[in-house]
XYZ file of C-alpha atoms in Angstrom:
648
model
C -27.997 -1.294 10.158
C -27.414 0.365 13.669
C -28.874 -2.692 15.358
C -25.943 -4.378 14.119
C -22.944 -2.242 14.194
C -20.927 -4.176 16.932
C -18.341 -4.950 13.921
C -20.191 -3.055 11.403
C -21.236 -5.386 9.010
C -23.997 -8.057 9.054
C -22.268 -10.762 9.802
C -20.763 -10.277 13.133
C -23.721 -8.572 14.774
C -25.566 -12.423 14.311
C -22.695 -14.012 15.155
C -21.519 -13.433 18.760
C -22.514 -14.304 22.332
C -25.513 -15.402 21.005
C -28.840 -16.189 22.634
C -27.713 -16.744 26.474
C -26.609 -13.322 26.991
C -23.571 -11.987 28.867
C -22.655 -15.079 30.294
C -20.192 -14.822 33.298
C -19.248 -12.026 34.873
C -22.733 -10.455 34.612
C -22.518 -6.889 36.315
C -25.466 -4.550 35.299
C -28.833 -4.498 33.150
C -26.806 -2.409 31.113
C -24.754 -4.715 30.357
C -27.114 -7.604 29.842
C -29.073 -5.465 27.138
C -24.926 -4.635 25.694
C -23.930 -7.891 25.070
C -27.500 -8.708 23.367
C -26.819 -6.166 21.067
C -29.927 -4.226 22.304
C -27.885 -1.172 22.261
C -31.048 1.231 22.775
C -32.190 -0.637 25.932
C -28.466 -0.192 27.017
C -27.930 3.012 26.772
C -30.961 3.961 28.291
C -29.640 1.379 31.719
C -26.376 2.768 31.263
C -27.411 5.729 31.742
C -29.675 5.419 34.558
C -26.366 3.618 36.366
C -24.377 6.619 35.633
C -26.721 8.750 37.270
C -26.192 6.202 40.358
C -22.497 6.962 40.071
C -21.821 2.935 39.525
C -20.457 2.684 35.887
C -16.873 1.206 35.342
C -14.493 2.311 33.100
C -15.303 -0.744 30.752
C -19.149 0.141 31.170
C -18.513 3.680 30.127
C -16.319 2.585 27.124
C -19.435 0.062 26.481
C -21.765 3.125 26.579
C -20.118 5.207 23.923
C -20.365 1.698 21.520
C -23.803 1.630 22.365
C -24.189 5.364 21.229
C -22.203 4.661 18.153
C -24.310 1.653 17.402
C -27.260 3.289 17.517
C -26.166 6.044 15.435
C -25.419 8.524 17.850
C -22.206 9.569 17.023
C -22.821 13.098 18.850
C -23.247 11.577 22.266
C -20.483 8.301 21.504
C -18.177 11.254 20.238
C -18.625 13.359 23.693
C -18.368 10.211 25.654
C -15.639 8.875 24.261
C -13.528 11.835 23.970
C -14.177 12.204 27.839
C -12.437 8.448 28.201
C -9.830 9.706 25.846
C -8.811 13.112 27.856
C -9.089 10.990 31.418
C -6.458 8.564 29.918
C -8.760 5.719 30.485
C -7.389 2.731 28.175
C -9.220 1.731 25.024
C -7.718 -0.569 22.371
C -7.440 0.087 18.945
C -10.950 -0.495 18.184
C -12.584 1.596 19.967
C -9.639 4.377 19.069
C -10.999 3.856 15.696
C -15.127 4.398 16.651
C -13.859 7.309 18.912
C -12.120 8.743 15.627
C -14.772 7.876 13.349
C -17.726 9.103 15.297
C -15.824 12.274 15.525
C -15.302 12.283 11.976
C -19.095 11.740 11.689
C -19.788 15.173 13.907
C -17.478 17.527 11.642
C -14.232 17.118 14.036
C -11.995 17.050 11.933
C -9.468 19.540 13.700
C -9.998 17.640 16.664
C -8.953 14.232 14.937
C -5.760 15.403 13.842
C -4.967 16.891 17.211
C -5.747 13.411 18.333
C -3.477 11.581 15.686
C -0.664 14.144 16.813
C -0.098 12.929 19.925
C -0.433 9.253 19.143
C 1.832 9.285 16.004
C 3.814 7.272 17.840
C 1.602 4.592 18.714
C 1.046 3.557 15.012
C 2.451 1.217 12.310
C 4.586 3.184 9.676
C 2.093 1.705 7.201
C -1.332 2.635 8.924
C -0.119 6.268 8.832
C 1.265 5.924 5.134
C -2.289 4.814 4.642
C -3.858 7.574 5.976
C -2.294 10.392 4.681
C -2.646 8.752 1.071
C -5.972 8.057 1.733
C -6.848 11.860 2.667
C -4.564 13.006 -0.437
C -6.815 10.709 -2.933
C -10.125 11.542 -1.137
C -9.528 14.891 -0.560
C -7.660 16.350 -3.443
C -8.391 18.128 -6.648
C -7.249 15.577 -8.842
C -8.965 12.703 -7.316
C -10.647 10.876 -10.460
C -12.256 7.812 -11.196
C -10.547 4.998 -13.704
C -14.043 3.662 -14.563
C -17.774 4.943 -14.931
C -20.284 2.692 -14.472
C -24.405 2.089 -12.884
C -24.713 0.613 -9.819
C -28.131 -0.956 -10.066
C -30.064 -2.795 -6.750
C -30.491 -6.464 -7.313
C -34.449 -7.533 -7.938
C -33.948 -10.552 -5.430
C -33.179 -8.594 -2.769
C -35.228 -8.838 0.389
C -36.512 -6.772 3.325
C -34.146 -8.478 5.580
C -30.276 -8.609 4.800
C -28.424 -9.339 1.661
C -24.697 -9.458 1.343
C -21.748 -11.083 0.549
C -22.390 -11.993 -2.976
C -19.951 -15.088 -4.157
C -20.064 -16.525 -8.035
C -21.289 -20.212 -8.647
C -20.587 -20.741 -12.410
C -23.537 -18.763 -13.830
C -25.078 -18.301 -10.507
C -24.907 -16.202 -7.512
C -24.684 -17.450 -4.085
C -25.321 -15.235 -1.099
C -26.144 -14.700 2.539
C -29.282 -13.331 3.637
C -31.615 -13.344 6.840
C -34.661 -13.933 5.478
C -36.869 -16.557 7.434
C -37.400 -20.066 6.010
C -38.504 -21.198 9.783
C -40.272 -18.820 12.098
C -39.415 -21.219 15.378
C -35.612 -20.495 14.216
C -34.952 -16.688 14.870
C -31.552 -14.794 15.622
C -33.206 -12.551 19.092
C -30.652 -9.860 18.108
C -31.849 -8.856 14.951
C -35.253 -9.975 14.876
C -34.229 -11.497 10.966
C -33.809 -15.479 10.940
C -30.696 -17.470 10.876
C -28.408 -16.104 8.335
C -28.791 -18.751 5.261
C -27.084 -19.280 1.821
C -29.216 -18.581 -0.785
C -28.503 -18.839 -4.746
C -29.878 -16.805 -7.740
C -30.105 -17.794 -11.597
C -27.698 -14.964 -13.322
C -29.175 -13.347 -16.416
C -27.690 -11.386 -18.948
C -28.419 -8.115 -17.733
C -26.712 -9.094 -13.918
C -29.891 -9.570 -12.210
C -30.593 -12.507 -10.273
C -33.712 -14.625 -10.442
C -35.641 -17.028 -8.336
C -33.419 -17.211 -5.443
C -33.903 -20.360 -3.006
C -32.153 -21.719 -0.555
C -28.785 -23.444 -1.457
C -28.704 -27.395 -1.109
C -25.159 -27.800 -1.569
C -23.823 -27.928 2.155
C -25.482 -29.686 5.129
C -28.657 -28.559 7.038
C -28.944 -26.287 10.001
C -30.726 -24.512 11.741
C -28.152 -22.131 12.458
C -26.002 -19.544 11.063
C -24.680 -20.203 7.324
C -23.165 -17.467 5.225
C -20.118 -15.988 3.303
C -20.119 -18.234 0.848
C -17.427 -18.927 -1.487
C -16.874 -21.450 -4.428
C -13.898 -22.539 -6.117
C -13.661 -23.851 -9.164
C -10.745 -25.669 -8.514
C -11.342 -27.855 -5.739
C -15.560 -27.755 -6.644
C -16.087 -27.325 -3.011
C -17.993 -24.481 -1.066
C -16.254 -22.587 2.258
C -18.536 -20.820 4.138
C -18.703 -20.014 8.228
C -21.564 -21.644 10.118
C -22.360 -21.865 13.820
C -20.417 -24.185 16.185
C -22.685 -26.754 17.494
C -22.595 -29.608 18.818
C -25.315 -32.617 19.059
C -27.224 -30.460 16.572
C -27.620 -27.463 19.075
C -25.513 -24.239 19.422
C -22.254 -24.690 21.583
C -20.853 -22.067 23.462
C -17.664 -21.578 25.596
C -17.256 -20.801 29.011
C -18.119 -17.683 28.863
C -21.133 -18.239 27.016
C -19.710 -17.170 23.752
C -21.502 -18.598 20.610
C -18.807 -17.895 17.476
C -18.383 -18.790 13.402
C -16.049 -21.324 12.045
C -15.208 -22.222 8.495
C -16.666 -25.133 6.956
C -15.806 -27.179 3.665
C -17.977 -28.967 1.711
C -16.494 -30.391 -1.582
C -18.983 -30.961 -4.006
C -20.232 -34.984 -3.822
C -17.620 -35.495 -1.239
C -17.008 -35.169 2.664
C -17.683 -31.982 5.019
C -14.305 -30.252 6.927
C -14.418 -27.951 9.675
C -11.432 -26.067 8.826
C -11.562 -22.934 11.600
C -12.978 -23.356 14.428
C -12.202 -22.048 18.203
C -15.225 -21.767 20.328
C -13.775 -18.466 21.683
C -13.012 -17.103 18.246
C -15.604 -16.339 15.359
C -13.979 -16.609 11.466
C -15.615 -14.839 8.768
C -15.549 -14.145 4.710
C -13.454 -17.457 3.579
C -11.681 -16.765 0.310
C -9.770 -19.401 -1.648
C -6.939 -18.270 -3.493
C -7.085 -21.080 -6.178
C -3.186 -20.524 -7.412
C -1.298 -20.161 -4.273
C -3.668 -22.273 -2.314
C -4.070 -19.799 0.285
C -7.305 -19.706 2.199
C -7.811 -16.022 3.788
C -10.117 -15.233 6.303
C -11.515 -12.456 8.770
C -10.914 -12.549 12.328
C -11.181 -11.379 15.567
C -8.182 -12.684 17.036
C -7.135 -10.953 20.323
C -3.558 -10.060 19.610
C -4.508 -8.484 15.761
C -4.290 -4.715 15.129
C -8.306 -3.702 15.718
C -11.073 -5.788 15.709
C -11.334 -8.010 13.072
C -8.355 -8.307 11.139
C -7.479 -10.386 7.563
C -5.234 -13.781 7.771
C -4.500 -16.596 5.470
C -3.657 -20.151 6.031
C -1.526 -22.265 3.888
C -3.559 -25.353 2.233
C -2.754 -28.249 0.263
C -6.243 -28.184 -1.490
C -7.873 -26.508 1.399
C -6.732 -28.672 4.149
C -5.175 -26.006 6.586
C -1.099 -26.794 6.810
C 0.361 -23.114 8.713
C -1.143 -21.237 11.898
C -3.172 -17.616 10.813
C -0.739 -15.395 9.190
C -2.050 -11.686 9.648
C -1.792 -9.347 6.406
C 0.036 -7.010 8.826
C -0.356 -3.331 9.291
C -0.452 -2.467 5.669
C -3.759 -4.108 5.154
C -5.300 -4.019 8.697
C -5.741 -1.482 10.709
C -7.003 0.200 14.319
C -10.968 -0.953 12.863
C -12.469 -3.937 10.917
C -11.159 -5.551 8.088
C -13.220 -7.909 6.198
C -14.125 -9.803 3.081
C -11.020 -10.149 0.905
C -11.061 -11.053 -2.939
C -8.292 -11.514 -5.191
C -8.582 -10.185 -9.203
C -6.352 -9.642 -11.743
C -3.456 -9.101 -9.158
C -5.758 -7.138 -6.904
C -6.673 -7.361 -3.532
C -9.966 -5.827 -2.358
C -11.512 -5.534 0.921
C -13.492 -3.599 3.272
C -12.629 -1.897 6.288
C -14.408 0.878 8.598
C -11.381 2.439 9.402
C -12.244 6.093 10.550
C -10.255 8.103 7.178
C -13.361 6.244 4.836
C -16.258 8.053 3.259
C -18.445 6.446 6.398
C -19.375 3.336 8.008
C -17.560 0.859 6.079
C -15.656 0.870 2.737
C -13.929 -1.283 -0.126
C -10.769 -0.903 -0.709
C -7.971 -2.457 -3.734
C -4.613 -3.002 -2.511
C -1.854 -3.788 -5.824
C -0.279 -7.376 -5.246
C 3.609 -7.144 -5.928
C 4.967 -10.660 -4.946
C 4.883 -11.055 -1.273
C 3.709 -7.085 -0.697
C 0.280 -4.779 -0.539
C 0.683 -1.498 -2.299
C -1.151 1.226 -0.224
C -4.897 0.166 -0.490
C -6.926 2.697 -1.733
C -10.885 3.350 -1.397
C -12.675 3.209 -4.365
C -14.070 6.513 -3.797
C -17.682 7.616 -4.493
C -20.120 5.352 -6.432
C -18.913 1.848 -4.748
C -18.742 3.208 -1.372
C -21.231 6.165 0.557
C -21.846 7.361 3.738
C -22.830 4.201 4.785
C -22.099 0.617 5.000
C -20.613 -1.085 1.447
C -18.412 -4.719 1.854
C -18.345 -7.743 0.063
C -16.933 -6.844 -3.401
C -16.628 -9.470 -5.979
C -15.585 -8.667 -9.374
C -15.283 -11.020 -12.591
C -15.051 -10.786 -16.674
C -17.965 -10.609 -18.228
C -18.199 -9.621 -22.099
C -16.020 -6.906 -23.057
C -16.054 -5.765 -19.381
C -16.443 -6.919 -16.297
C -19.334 -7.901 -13.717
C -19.073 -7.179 -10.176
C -21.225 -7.205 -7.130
C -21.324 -5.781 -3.289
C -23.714 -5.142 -0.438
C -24.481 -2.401 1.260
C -26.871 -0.402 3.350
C -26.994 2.979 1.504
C -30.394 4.597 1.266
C -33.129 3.308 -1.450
C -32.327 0.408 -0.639
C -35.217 -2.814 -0.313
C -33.828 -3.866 3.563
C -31.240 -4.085 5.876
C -28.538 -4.646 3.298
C -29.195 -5.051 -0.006
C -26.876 -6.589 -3.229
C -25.948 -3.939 -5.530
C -24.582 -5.104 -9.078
C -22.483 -3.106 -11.814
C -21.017 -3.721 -15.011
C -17.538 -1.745 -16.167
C -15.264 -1.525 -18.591
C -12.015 -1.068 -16.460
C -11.333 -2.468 -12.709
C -13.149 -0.219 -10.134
C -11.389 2.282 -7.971
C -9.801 6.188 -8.034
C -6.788 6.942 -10.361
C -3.211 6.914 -8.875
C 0.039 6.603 -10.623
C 2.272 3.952 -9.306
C 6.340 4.651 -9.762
C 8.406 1.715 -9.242
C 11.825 0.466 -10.253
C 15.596 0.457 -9.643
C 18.166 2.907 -8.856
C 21.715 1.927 -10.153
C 24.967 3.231 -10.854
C 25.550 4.808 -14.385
C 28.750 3.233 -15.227
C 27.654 -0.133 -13.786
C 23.877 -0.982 -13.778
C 24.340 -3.954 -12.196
C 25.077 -2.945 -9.428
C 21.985 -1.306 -6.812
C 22.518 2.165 -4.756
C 20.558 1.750 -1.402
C 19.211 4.548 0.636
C 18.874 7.120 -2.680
C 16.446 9.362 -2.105
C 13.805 9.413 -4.846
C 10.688 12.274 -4.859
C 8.086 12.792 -6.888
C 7.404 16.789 -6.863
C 4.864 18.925 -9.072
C 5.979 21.660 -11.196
C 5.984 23.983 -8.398
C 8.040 22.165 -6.331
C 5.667 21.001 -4.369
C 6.573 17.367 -2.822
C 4.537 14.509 -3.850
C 6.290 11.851 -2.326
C 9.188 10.461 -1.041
C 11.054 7.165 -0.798
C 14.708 5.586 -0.184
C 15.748 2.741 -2.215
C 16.300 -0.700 -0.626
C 19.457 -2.740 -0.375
C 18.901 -4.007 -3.909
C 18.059 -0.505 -5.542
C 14.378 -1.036 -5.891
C 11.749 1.536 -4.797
C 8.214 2.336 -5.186
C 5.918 5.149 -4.405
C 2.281 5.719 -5.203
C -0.195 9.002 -5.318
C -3.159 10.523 -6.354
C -3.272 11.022 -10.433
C -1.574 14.147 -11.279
C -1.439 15.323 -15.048
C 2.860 16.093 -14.702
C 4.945 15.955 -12.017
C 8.973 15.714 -11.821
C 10.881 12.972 -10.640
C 14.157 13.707 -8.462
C 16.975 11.222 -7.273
C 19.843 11.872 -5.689
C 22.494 10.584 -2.921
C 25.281 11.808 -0.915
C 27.868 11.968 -3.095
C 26.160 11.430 -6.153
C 24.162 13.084 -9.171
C 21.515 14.853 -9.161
C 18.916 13.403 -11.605
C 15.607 15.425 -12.371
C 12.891 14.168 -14.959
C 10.184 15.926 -16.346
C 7.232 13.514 -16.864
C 3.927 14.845 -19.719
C 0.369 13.271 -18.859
C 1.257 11.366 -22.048
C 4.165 9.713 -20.715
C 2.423 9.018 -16.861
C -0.697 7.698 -18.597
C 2.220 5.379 -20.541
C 3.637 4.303 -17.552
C 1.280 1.977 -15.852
C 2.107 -1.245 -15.251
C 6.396 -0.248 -16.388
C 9.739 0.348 -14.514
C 10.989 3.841 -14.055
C 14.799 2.671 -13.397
C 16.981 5.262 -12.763
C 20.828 5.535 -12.862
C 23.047 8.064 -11.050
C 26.932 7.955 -10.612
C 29.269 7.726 -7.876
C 31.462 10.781 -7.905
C 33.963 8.940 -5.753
C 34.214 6.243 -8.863
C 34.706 8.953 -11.422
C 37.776 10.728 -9.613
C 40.637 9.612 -8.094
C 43.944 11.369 -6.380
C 46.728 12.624 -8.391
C 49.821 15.047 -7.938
C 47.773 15.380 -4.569
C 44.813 16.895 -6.742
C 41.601 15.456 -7.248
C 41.423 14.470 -11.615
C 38.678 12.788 -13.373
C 39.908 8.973 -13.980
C 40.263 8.675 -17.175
C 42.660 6.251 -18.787
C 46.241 7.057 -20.243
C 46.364 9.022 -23.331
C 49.199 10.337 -25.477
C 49.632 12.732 -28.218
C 51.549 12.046 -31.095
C 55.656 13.799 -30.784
C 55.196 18.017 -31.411
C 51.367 17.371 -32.037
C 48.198 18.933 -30.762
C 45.684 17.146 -32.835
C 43.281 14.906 -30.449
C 43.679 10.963 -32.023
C 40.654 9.047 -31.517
C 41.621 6.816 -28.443
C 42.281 10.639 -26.981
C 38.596 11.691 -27.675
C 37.355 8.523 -26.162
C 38.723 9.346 -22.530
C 37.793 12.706 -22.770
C 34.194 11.782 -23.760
C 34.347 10.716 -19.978
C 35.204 13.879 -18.959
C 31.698 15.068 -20.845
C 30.126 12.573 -19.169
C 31.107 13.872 -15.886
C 30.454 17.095 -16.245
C 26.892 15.944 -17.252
C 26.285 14.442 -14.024
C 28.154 16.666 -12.039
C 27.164 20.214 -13.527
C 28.414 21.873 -10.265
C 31.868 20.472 -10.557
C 34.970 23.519 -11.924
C 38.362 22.201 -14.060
C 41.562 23.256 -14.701
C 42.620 21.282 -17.942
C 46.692 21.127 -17.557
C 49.007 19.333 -19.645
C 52.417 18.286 -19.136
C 55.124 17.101 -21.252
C 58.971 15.820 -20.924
C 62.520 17.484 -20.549
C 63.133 16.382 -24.366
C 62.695 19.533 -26.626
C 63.724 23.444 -25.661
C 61.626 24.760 -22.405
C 59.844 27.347 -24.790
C 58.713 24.963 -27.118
C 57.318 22.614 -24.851
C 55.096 25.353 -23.260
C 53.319 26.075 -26.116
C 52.999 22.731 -27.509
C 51.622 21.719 -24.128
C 48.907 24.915 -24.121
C 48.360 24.033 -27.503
C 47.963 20.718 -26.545
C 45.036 21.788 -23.638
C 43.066 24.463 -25.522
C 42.687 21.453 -28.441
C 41.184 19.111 -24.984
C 39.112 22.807 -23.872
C 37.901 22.856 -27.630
C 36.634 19.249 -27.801
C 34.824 19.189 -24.471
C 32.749 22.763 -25.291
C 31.936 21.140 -28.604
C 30.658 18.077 -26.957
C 28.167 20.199 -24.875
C 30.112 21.430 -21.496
C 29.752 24.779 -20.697
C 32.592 27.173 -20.590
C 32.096 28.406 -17.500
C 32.561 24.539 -16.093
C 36.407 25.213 -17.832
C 38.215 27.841 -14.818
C 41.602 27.296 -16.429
C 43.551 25.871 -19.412
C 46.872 25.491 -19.099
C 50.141 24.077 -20.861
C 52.939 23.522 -18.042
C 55.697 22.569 -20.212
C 58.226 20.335 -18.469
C 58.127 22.458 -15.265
C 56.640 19.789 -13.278
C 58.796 16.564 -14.272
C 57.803 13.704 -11.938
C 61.022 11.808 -12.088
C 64.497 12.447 -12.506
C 64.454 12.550 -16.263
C 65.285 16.296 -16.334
C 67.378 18.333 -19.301
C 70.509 16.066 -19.547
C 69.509 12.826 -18.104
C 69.320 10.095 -20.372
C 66.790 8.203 -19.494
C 64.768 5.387 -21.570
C 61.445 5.632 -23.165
C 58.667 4.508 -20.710
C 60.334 6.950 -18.174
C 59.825 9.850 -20.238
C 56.255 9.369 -21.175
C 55.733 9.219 -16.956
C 55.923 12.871 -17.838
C 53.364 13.456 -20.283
C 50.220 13.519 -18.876
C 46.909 15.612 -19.332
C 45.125 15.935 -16.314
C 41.346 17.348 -16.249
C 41.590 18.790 -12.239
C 38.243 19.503 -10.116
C 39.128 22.523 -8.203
C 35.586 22.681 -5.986
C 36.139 19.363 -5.017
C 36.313 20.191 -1.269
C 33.241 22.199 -1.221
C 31.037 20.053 -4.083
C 29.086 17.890 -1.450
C 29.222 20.641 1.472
């Protein structure tokens, strides 16, 4: 496939610039043979210019494509590093091929030198991806949810196969084979891409493929099909023409657009700009959304992944891009939807090589972190185009690619599973709320995911309404910590029972406010707790007692750091004796109740009876005063003596 690596996939090698070459602005042979996609013949003028001393800056950054193209990801490694460390600009493509043909020549140290210094130059979410990415690739635990046999399709060809797309109980696909030797795409020496479609039998094979008569004739381009069921129509991308020939712009650009043909009805052109090639339609059949690949100028790398809002495919919204979470500094291509998936393929440099598929977890309006599928799926090499369906007790699903054994260019490559493709990760999500009020959300908690050595997984802060959600490579047991400024501290211990019981649930957590549970008394922070009596000269605790203090357990519990002083007070009525000990009596009987309820005794510093030494009003020995006035004076107050240094 190095002939056609100019977006590295099949596609977009036939697809741009076409047959009259570099159009304006011609400057070199070099660049001639470049924009031809003869990317031997280029190097080898580019070269002999360089010797000359007459390559540009944009001639040098076309070189190192044309080494990358041809496989030489040695030489495109050395020559774009050389652009790199002479601060000549590149965009984000070529960033990506100068990080993935150093990736390709064991520089790995150097990459993450490189990614360093340009942290700052990057979405949030690309480098979220990343490091994900190199956890679930890279790490120990790094397993596969499904096992299954890739097998090569019989009706494969010598030239290229790809982009499989299911017609009922047929497959329709793209392919260059020739039909018409006076049609041939110069570039690739293959014909015009065509759609072609294959009997399915029971096994997945294909048989008897012809050409598809469903769309109009050409004798251009036609590919990426897709069907819905829906509308029974057909979008695929053809060549912009016009009288019947190929129509270029002024630059001599020859691009895709997206065609419609609904089934015994009219042809649409849905996409089409002259100066702007559209690839991989997909029709999301509930939301109505058509998504796309394209390469836009103002997207995030080359070709990036849109979607348009229909009304039964008739385009009604300008591109939306997937954003940064989806696309990145490369080529994004080819997305599917399933079972609230979202696969695609991108050569983004972190891959396995050349280009890979990746799933991406729909949550409403979001992408999760997408994730390559990992070994099997993708290779070393080139693998796009996933489609995946039921089928049995399983499921049936199909890609190309351009891995070795293969009968051409790119082949189709089938499997059957039992479970959705793709590397195990365990997905937290939920709410974090308050304890004594779950309706109501606590933004900005922290919430980690550690292992069992402490060892952090991940990390997230909640949102305005509470929710959070973090993702990672499958571990067998982990911990999960929460925790706020001024709040509890909650740690849970999760089993590989109760993570392999978690897919697809909540993990809400609740923590309190410590500034709800205490409040300022006697200038003295107390746990809130309601008004409670005892009955006259008793000790025993009454039931409405034992329900306040059952607060003060509760507390504790989520505040295990927190020190009391139980103290008890009574009126003037009674001898001063007396009333001390009924009022110790009186707090050892509260001290009693909360160690039998499960807080520790070292949490109780003090327990104390203060008799009617610390009268609040005037109702002292002698004062007549009336009966609401003298219960102002008995009180039991549960004190927090650490509360200045709790939070430091």
């Amino acid at each position: 496939m190095s002939k056609i690596k100019t977006f590295c996939f099949s596609l977009v090698a036939f697809s741009c610039i076409g047959l009259v070459g570099y159009g304006q602005g011609k400057k070199s042979k070099g660049d001639d043979y470049f924009f031809q996609y003869q990317y031997g013949q280029a190097v080898m003028a580019y070269e002999s210019e360089m010797l000359k001393g007459t390559l540009t800056p944009e001639q040098f950054l076309n070189l190192a494509e044309a080494y990358f193209n041809i496989d030489n990801f040695q030489k495109a490694s050395e020559t774009y590093f050389e652009l790199y460390e002479k601060e000549i600009p590149m965009g984000n493509h070529h960033f990506n091929k100068m990080l993935q043909s150093l990736s390709m020549t064991s520089s790995k140290n150097r990459i993450e030198a490189i990614l360093a210094t340009k942290f700052s130059n990057f979405e949030t979410e690309f480098m979220e991806n990343l490091e994900f990415n190199n956890q679930l690739l890279n790490g120990a635990n790094s397993i596969s949810e499904t096992e299954f046999k890739i097998f090569n399709l019989n009706g494969n060809s010598p030239q290229s196969d790809f982009s499989p797309s299911f017609h009922s109980d047929k497959l329709l696909f793209s392919s260059g084979r020739s039909q018409d030797k006076k049609f041939r795409y110069v570039p690739t020496g293959e014909g015009y891409l065509n759609i072609y479609e294959g009997e399915l039998s029971s096994d997945g094979q294909i048989n008897a493929a012809m050409p598809f008569t469903g769309i109009p004739s050409s004798n251009y381009h036609k590919a990426t099909p897709f069907y819905s069921e829906k509308l029974e129509s057909i979008f695929y991308v053809l060549s912009n023409t016009q009288n019947g020939e190929l129509a270029f712009d002024s630059n001599g650009k020859n691009s895709l657009a997206v065609g419609m043909q609904i089934k015994n009805g009219p042809h649409r052109m849905l996409l089409k700009d002259l100066s702007t090639s559209f690839y991989y339609p997909f029709y999301d059949e509930e939301s109505e959304k058509l998504y796309f690949s394209a390469n836009f100028d103002y997207g995030y790398g080359g070709t990036d992944i849109y979607y348009v809002h229909t009304n039964k495919g008739q385009i009604m919204s300008a591109p939306i891009n997937l954003g940064p979470r989806i696309n990145s500094p490369g080529n994004e291509i080819a997305p599917y939807l399933f079972d609230d998936s979202f696969y695609f393929s991108s050569d983004v440099f972190y891959g396995l090589g050349g280009m890979d598929i990746y799933k991406s977890n729909i949550e409403g309006d979001t992408f999760s972190i997408p994730v390559n599928l990992g070994q099997g799926v993708n290779s070393s090499k080139d693998d796009f185009g996933l489609i995946i369906r039921d089928h049995e007790e399983g499921m049936l699903g199909y890609f190309a690619s351009n891995r070795l054994g293969g009968k051409g260019n790119d082949d189709l490559y089938g499997f059957k599973v039992d479970k959705k493709p793709g590397l195990k990760t365990l997905i937290f999500k939920g709410r974090v709320v308050k304890t004594n009020d779950p309706g109501e959300a606590v933004e900005r908690a922290e919430v980690r995911l550690l292992g069992l050595e402490g060892n952090l997984l991940s990390e997230t802060f909640t949102a305005t309404d509470g929710t959070y959600r973090m993702e990672i490579p499958w571990t067998n047991e982990l911990k999960l910590v929460t925790n706020k400024d001024r709040y509890s501290f909650k740690e849970k211990y999760f089993s590989e029972e109760e993570l392999d019981a978690l897919e697809g649930n909540n993990t809400d957590v609740s923590i309190s406010a410590y500034d709800d549970l205490v409040e300022e008394k006697e200038n003295q922070k107390v746990v809130k707790l309601n008004e409670f009596f005892f009955a006259r000269s008793r000790t025993q605790l009454t039931p409405e007692i034992t329900q306040e203090l059952d607060k003060v357990v509760a507390f504790v519990k989520e505040f295990p750091q927190a020190q009391l002083r139980i103290e008890t007070h009574t009126d003037s009525r009674g001898g001063s004796s007396t009333n001390f000990r009924l009022t110790q009596g009186r707090s050892d009987a509260v001290k009693d109740y909360l160690i039998g309820k499960g807080v520790p005794a070292g949490n109780i510093l003090y327990s104390i009876g203060y008799g009617e030494d610390k009268i609040l009003n005037n109702c002292t020995n002698g004062v007549y005063c009336l009966e609401f006035l003298h219960k102002q004076n008995q009180r039991t107050l549960i004190v927090v003596l650490n509360d200045n240094l709790m939070f430091d």
